[in-house]
PDB file of C-alpha atoms and ligand atoms in Angstrom:
ATOM      1  CA  MET A 261     -55.936 -38.397  73.968  1.00  0.00           C
ATOM      2  CA  VAL A 262     -52.431 -37.625  74.768  1.00  0.00           C
ATOM      3  CA  ASN A 263     -50.988 -33.407  75.616  1.00  0.00           C
ATOM      4  CA  GLN A 264     -48.033 -33.488  73.819  1.00  0.00           C
ATOM      5  CA  ALA A 265     -45.554 -30.262  75.053  1.00  0.00           C
ATOM      6  CA  PRO A 266     -44.417 -27.413  71.798  1.00  0.00           C
ATOM      7  CA  SER A 267     -41.464 -28.813  70.092  1.00  0.00           C
ATOM      8  CA  VAL A 268     -38.810 -26.533  70.830  1.00  0.00           C
ATOM      9  CA  PRO A 269     -35.764 -26.134  67.697  1.00  0.00           C
ATOM     10  CA  ALA A 270     -32.682 -27.910  69.040  1.00  0.00           C
ATOM     11  CA  THR A 271     -30.654 -24.857  67.681  1.00  0.00           C
ATOM     12  CA  GLN A 272     -31.590 -21.742  65.465  1.00  0.00           C
ATOM     13  CA  THR A 273     -29.399 -19.360  63.704  1.00  0.00           C
ATOM     14  CA  VAL A 274     -28.294 -16.524  66.112  1.00  0.00           C
ATOM     15  CA  THR A 275     -26.293 -13.604  64.200  1.00  0.00           C
ATOM     16  CA  LEU A 276     -24.197 -11.831  67.091  1.00  0.00           C
ATOM     17  CA  THR A 277     -21.694  -8.842  66.551  1.00  0.00           C
ATOM     18  CA  VAL A 278     -18.696  -8.974  68.287  1.00  0.00           C
ATOM     19  CA  ASN A 279     -15.650  -6.564  68.501  1.00  0.00           C
ATOM     20  CA  GLY A 280     -16.821  -5.094  65.154  1.00  0.00           C
ATOM     21  CA  THR A 281     -17.829  -8.719  63.512  1.00  0.00           C
ATOM     22  CA  ALA A 282     -20.870  -9.729  62.136  1.00  0.00           C
ATOM     23  CA  VAL A 283     -20.861 -14.007  63.451  1.00  0.00           C
ATOM     24  CA  GLU A 284     -23.690 -16.013  62.622  1.00  0.00           C
ATOM     25  CA  LEU A 285     -24.229 -19.416  64.918  1.00  0.00           C
ATOM     26  CA  GLN A 286     -25.999 -22.242  64.956  1.00  0.00           C
ATOM     27  CA  LEU A 287     -27.489 -22.100  69.013  1.00  0.00           C
ATOM     28  CA  ALA A 288     -29.768 -23.659  71.269  1.00  0.00           C
ATOM     29  CA  PRO A 289     -32.481 -20.744  72.721  1.00  0.00           C
ATOM     30  CA  TRP A 290     -31.387 -20.937  75.987  1.00  0.00           C
ATOM     31  CA  THR A 291     -27.446 -20.594  75.423  1.00  0.00           C
ATOM     32  CA  SER A 292     -26.418 -17.809  77.426  1.00  0.00           C
ATOM     33  CA  LEU A 293     -24.133 -15.086  75.967  1.00  0.00           C
ATOM     34  CA  LEU A 294     -20.928 -15.772  77.961  1.00  0.00           C
ATOM     35  CA  ASP A 295     -21.266 -19.663  76.728  1.00  0.00           C
ATOM     36  CA  ALA A 296     -21.848 -18.479  73.369  1.00  0.00           C
ATOM     37  CA  LEU A 297     -18.378 -16.147  73.152  1.00  0.00           C
ATOM     38  CA  ARG A 298     -16.557 -19.316  75.341  1.00  0.00           C
ATOM     39  CA  GLU A 299     -17.870 -22.522  73.289  1.00  0.00           C
ATOM     40  CA  TYR A 300     -18.812 -20.876  70.277  1.00  0.00           C
ATOM     41  CA  MET A 301     -16.404 -18.422  68.934  1.00  0.00           C
ATOM     42  CA  GLN A 302     -13.678 -19.319  71.116  1.00  0.00           C
ATOM     43  CA  LEU A 303     -13.911 -15.917  72.595  1.00  0.00           C
ATOM     44  CA  THR A 304     -12.203 -17.057  76.237  1.00  0.00           C
ATOM     45  CA  GLY A 305     -10.937 -13.697  77.365  1.00  0.00           C
ATOM     46  CA  THR A 306     -14.245 -13.741  79.012  1.00  0.00           C
ATOM     47  CA  LYS A 307     -14.374 -15.909  81.662  1.00  0.00           C
ATOM     48  CA  LYS A 308     -16.677 -17.752  83.665  1.00  0.00           C
ATOM     49  CA  GLY A 309     -16.918 -17.503  87.389  1.00  0.00           C
ATOM     50  CA  CYS A 310     -20.148 -18.363  89.232  1.00  0.00           C
ATOM     51  CA  ASP A 311     -22.195 -18.415  86.249  1.00  0.00           C
ATOM     52  CA  HIS A 312     -25.048 -16.722  88.414  1.00  0.00           C
ATOM     53  CA  GLY A 313     -24.641 -13.244  87.891  1.00  0.00           C
ATOM     54  CA  GLN A 314     -22.429 -12.218  91.663  1.00  0.00           C
ATOM     55  CA  CYS A 315     -19.000 -12.470  90.524  1.00  0.00           C
ATOM     56  CA  GLY A 316     -18.741 -10.243  87.264  1.00  0.00           C
ATOM     57  CA  ALA A 317     -16.462 -12.287  85.757  1.00  0.00           C
ATOM     58  CA  CYS A 318     -18.011 -12.805  82.261  1.00  0.00           C
ATOM     59  CA  THR A 319     -18.441  -8.385  81.867  1.00  0.00           C
ATOM     60  CA  VAL A 320     -18.803  -7.577  79.166  1.00  0.00           C
ATOM     61  CA  LEU A 321     -19.969  -4.329  77.299  1.00  0.00           C
ATOM     62  CA  VAL A 322     -23.130  -4.510  74.773  1.00  0.00           C
ATOM     63  CA  ASN A 323     -24.044  -0.918  73.227  1.00  0.00           C
ATOM     64  CA  GLY A 324     -21.238   0.128  75.703  1.00  0.00           C
ATOM     65  CA  LYS A 325     -22.811  -0.764  78.721  1.00  0.00           C
ATOM     66  CA  ARG A 326     -21.799  -3.401  80.735  1.00  0.00           C
ATOM     67  CA  ILE A 327     -23.479  -6.558  82.265  1.00  0.00           C
ATOM     68  CA  ASN A 328     -22.689  -9.933  83.348  1.00  0.00           C
ATOM     69  CA  SER A 329     -22.756 -11.987  80.015  1.00  0.00           C
ATOM     70  CA  CYS A 330     -24.037 -14.901  81.638  1.00  0.00           C
ATOM     71  CA  LEU A 331     -27.382 -13.312  82.987  1.00  0.00           C
ATOM     72  CA  THR A 332     -28.757 -13.038  79.376  1.00  0.00           C
ATOM     73  CA  LEU A 333     -29.553 -15.034  76.274  1.00  0.00           C
ATOM     74  CA  ALA A 334     -27.298 -14.894  73.294  1.00  0.00           C
ATOM     75  CA  ILE A 335     -30.570 -14.531  71.031  1.00  0.00           C
ATOM     76  CA  MET A 336     -31.223 -11.276  73.119  1.00  0.00           C
ATOM     77  CA  GLN A 337     -28.501  -9.998  71.466  1.00  0.00           C
ATOM     78  CA  GLU A 338     -29.647  -9.511  68.150  1.00  0.00           C
ATOM     79  CA  GLY A 339     -28.655  -6.509  66.656  1.00  0.00           C
ATOM     80  CA  ASN A 340     -26.158  -4.865  69.459  1.00  0.00           C
ATOM     81  CA  SER A 341     -22.738  -4.500  69.593  1.00  0.00           C
ATOM     82  CA  ILE A 342     -21.039  -6.398  71.902  1.00  0.00           C
ATOM     83  CA  THR A 343     -17.001  -5.914  73.458  1.00  0.00           C
ATOM     84  CA  THR A 344     -15.267  -8.474  75.238  1.00  0.00           C
ATOM     85  CA  ILE A 345     -11.909  -7.967  76.314  1.00  0.00           C
ATOM     86  CA  GLU A 346     -10.164  -9.353  72.957  1.00  0.00           C
ATOM     87  CA  GLY A 347     -12.503  -6.329  71.057  1.00  0.00           C
ATOM     88  CA  LEU A 348     -10.608  -3.719  73.456  1.00  0.00           C
ATOM     89  CA  ALA A 349      -7.438  -2.853  72.632  1.00  0.00           C
ATOM     90  CA  GLN A 350      -6.413  -0.877  69.297  1.00  0.00           C
ATOM     91  CA  PRO A 351      -4.364  -1.365  66.637  1.00  0.00           C
ATOM     92  CA  GLU A 352      -2.385   1.828  67.712  1.00  0.00           C
ATOM     93  CA  GLY A 353      -2.015  -0.384  71.547  1.00  0.00           C
ATOM     94  CA  LEU A 354      -3.807  -1.008  74.512  1.00  0.00           C
ATOM     95  CA  LEU A 355      -6.338   1.671  76.278  1.00  0.00           C
ATOM     96  CA  PRO A 356      -5.254   3.700  78.981  1.00  0.00           C
ATOM     97  CA  ILE A 357      -7.244   1.354  81.405  1.00  0.00           C
ATOM     98  CA  GLN A 358      -5.802  -2.056  80.205  1.00  0.00           C
ATOM     99  CA  GLN A 359      -2.005  -0.024  80.164  1.00  0.00           C
ATOM    100  CA  ALA A 360      -3.149   1.440  84.073  1.00  0.00           C
ATOM    101  CA  PHE A 361      -3.814  -2.124  85.197  1.00  0.00           C
ATOM    102  CA  ILE A 362      -0.145  -3.117  84.243  1.00  0.00           C
ATOM    103  CA  ASP A 363       1.606  -0.003  85.670  1.00  0.00           C
ATOM    104  CA  HIS A 364      -0.435  -0.554  89.074  1.00  0.00           C
ATOM    105  CA  ASP A 365       0.046  -4.043  89.754  1.00  0.00           C
ATOM    106  CA  ALA A 366      -3.821  -4.323  89.914  1.00  0.00           C
ATOM    107  CA  PHE A 367      -3.905  -8.534  89.200  1.00  0.00           C
ATOM    108  CA  GLN A 368      -2.634 -11.568  90.635  1.00  0.00           C
ATOM    109  CA  CYS A 369      -4.253 -14.633  88.438  1.00  0.00           C
ATOM    110  CA  GLY A 370      -5.793 -12.365  86.302  1.00  0.00           C
ATOM    111  CA  TYR A 371      -9.063 -14.941  86.130  1.00  0.00           C
ATOM    112  CA  CYS A 372     -11.340 -11.687  87.236  1.00  0.00           C
ATOM    113  CA  THR A 373      -9.196  -9.098  85.054  1.00  0.00           C
ATOM    114  CA  PRO A 374     -11.007  -9.249  81.614  1.00  0.00           C
ATOM    115  CA  GLY A 375     -13.971  -8.329  83.752  1.00  0.00           C
ATOM    116  CA  GLN A 376     -12.814  -5.984  85.903  1.00  0.00           C
ATOM    117  CA  ILE A 377     -11.591  -3.878  82.779  1.00  0.00           C
ATOM    118  CA  CYS A 378     -14.373  -4.351  81.002  1.00  0.00           C
ATOM    119  CA  SER A 379     -16.462  -3.167  83.924  1.00  0.00           C
ATOM    120  CA  ALA A 380     -13.949  -0.058  84.418  1.00  0.00           C
ATOM    121  CA  VAL A 381     -14.549   0.866  81.020  1.00  0.00           C
ATOM    122  CA  GLY A 382     -18.377   0.678  81.646  1.00  0.00           C
ATOM    123  CA  LEU A 383     -17.958   2.741  84.881  1.00  0.00           C
ATOM    124  CA  MET A 384     -16.100   5.509  83.176  1.00  0.00           C
ATOM    125  CA  ASN A 385     -18.827   5.564  80.244  1.00  0.00           C
ATOM    126  CA  GLU A 386     -21.526   5.426  82.187  1.00  0.00           C
ATOM    127  CA  GLY A 387     -20.042   9.171  83.945  1.00  0.00           C
ATOM    128  CA  HIS A 388     -21.068   8.757  86.917  1.00  0.00           C
ATOM    129  CA  ALA A 389     -18.263   7.839  89.200  1.00  0.00           C
ATOM    130  CA  LYS A 390     -16.619  11.357  91.246  1.00  0.00           C
ATOM    131  CA  THR A 391     -14.763   9.880  93.919  1.00  0.00           C
ATOM    132  CA  THR A 392     -12.909   6.654  95.164  1.00  0.00           C
ATOM    133  CA  ASP A 393     -15.501   5.638  97.158  1.00  0.00           C
ATOM    134  CA  ASP A 394     -17.662   5.917  94.208  1.00  0.00           C
ATOM    135  CA  ILE A 395     -15.648   4.124  92.461  1.00  0.00           C
ATOM    136  CA  ARG A 396     -14.964   1.386  94.825  1.00  0.00           C
ATOM    137  CA  GLU A 397     -19.365   1.246  94.994  1.00  0.00           C
ATOM    138  CA  LEU A 398     -19.453   0.803  90.952  1.00  0.00           C
ATOM    139  CA  MET A 399     -16.770  -1.560  90.976  1.00  0.00           C
ATOM    140  CA  SER A 400     -18.485  -3.715  93.493  1.00  0.00           C
ATOM    141  CA  GLY A 401     -20.269  -6.142  91.365  1.00  0.00           C
ATOM    142  CA  ASN A 402     -16.657  -7.788  90.227  1.00  0.00           C
ATOM    143  CA  ILE A 403     -14.992  -9.820  92.882  1.00  0.00           C
ATOM    144  CA  CYS A 404     -11.044 -10.368  93.111  1.00  0.00           C
ATOM    145  CA  ARG A 405     -10.188 -14.005  94.713  1.00  0.00           C
ATOM    146  CA  CYS A 406      -6.554 -12.484  94.965  1.00  0.00           C
ATOM    147  CA  GLY A 407      -7.743  -8.970  96.279  1.00  0.00           C
ATOM    148  CA  ALA A 408      -6.173  -6.568  94.279  1.00  0.00           C
ATOM    149  CA  TYR A 409      -9.216  -4.039  95.194  1.00  0.00           C
ATOM    150  CA  THR A 410      -6.535  -1.072  96.164  1.00  0.00           C
ATOM    151  CA  ASN A 411      -4.496  -1.611  92.981  1.00  0.00           C
ATOM    152  CA  ILE A 412      -7.567  -1.818  90.741  1.00  0.00           C
ATOM    153  CA  VAL A 413      -9.019   1.237  91.816  1.00  0.00           C
ATOM    154  CA  ASP A 414      -5.770   3.085  91.277  1.00  0.00           C
ATOM    155  CA  ALA A 415      -5.735   2.162  88.309  1.00  0.00           C
ATOM    156  CA  ILE A 416      -8.886   3.026  87.148  1.00  0.00           C
ATOM    157  CA  GLN A 417      -8.402   6.364  89.481  1.00  0.00           C
ATOM    158  CA  ALA A 418      -4.939   6.927  87.581  1.00  0.00           C
ATOM    159  CA  VAL A 419      -6.813   7.038  84.288  1.00  0.00           C
ATOM    160  CA  MET A 420     -10.152   9.012  85.870  1.00  0.00           C
ATOM    161  CA  HIS A 421      -7.672  11.526  87.797  1.00  0.00           C
ATOM    162  CA  PRO A 422      -4.699  12.052  86.636  1.00  0.00           C
ATOM    163  CA  GLN A 423      -4.310  13.268  90.534  1.00  0.00           C
ATOM    164  CA  PRO A 424      -5.839  11.070  92.514  1.00  0.00           C
ATOM    165  CA  ASP A 425      -4.172  12.871  95.885  1.00  0.00           C
ATOM    166  CA  LYS A 426      -6.669  15.450  94.958  1.00  0.00           C
ATOM    167  CA  LEU A 427     -10.168  13.685  95.014  1.00  0.00           C
TER     168      LEU A 427
HETATM  169  S1  FES B 178     -20.122 -15.756  85.807  1.00  0.00           S
HETATM  170 FE1  FES B 178     -21.132 -14.068  85.564  1.00  0.00          FE
HETATM  171  S2  FES B 178     -21.702 -12.819  87.145  1.00  0.00           S
HETATM  172 FE2  FES B 178     -20.379 -14.740  87.972  1.00  0.00          FE
HETATM  173  S1  FES B 179      -6.868 -10.979  90.003  1.00  0.00           S
HETATM  174 FE1  FES B 179      -7.124 -13.169  90.987  1.00  0.00          FE
HETATM  175  S2  FES B 179      -9.003 -13.149  90.992  1.00  0.00           S
HETATM  176 FE2  FES B 179      -8.798 -11.367  90.720  1.00  0.00          FE
END
């Protein structure tokens, strides 16, 4: 008698709540949240850099906390509130952190920028960063190949501490 591996459904229904809207998707159970967003919902603002949890380009917010969307399965996020870069801006305009990235030239090619901004929102939600060094340390999971780090920290500082030279 031949032992057979248990059959796995090719796809299954997964309901994700993204930027306030619940969407039903047919996904293979091993689909990452990153691939679900980009390939099945066309939310391509979230970037794929390393696909291994090392660059932060794929950062999104889940229930207000930042996570690497390449490191979680979409099916694990059912019932959670997912916010991508597309969902951050409000009808009245950009978030202050988005405007600060523009004002402080905090991007060059822009590839890392959605992840940087989502991560910055997560950092501010956490409330642990008190100093410039804290911001640098707590943003260290977001790599910028263009080296815009100084301006990124300046942008975050400008929102968190309107008078950063007093830090
Ligand atoms: S693509 Fe997810 S951390 Fe690099
Ligand atoms: S702006 Fe180019 S990778 Fe950060």
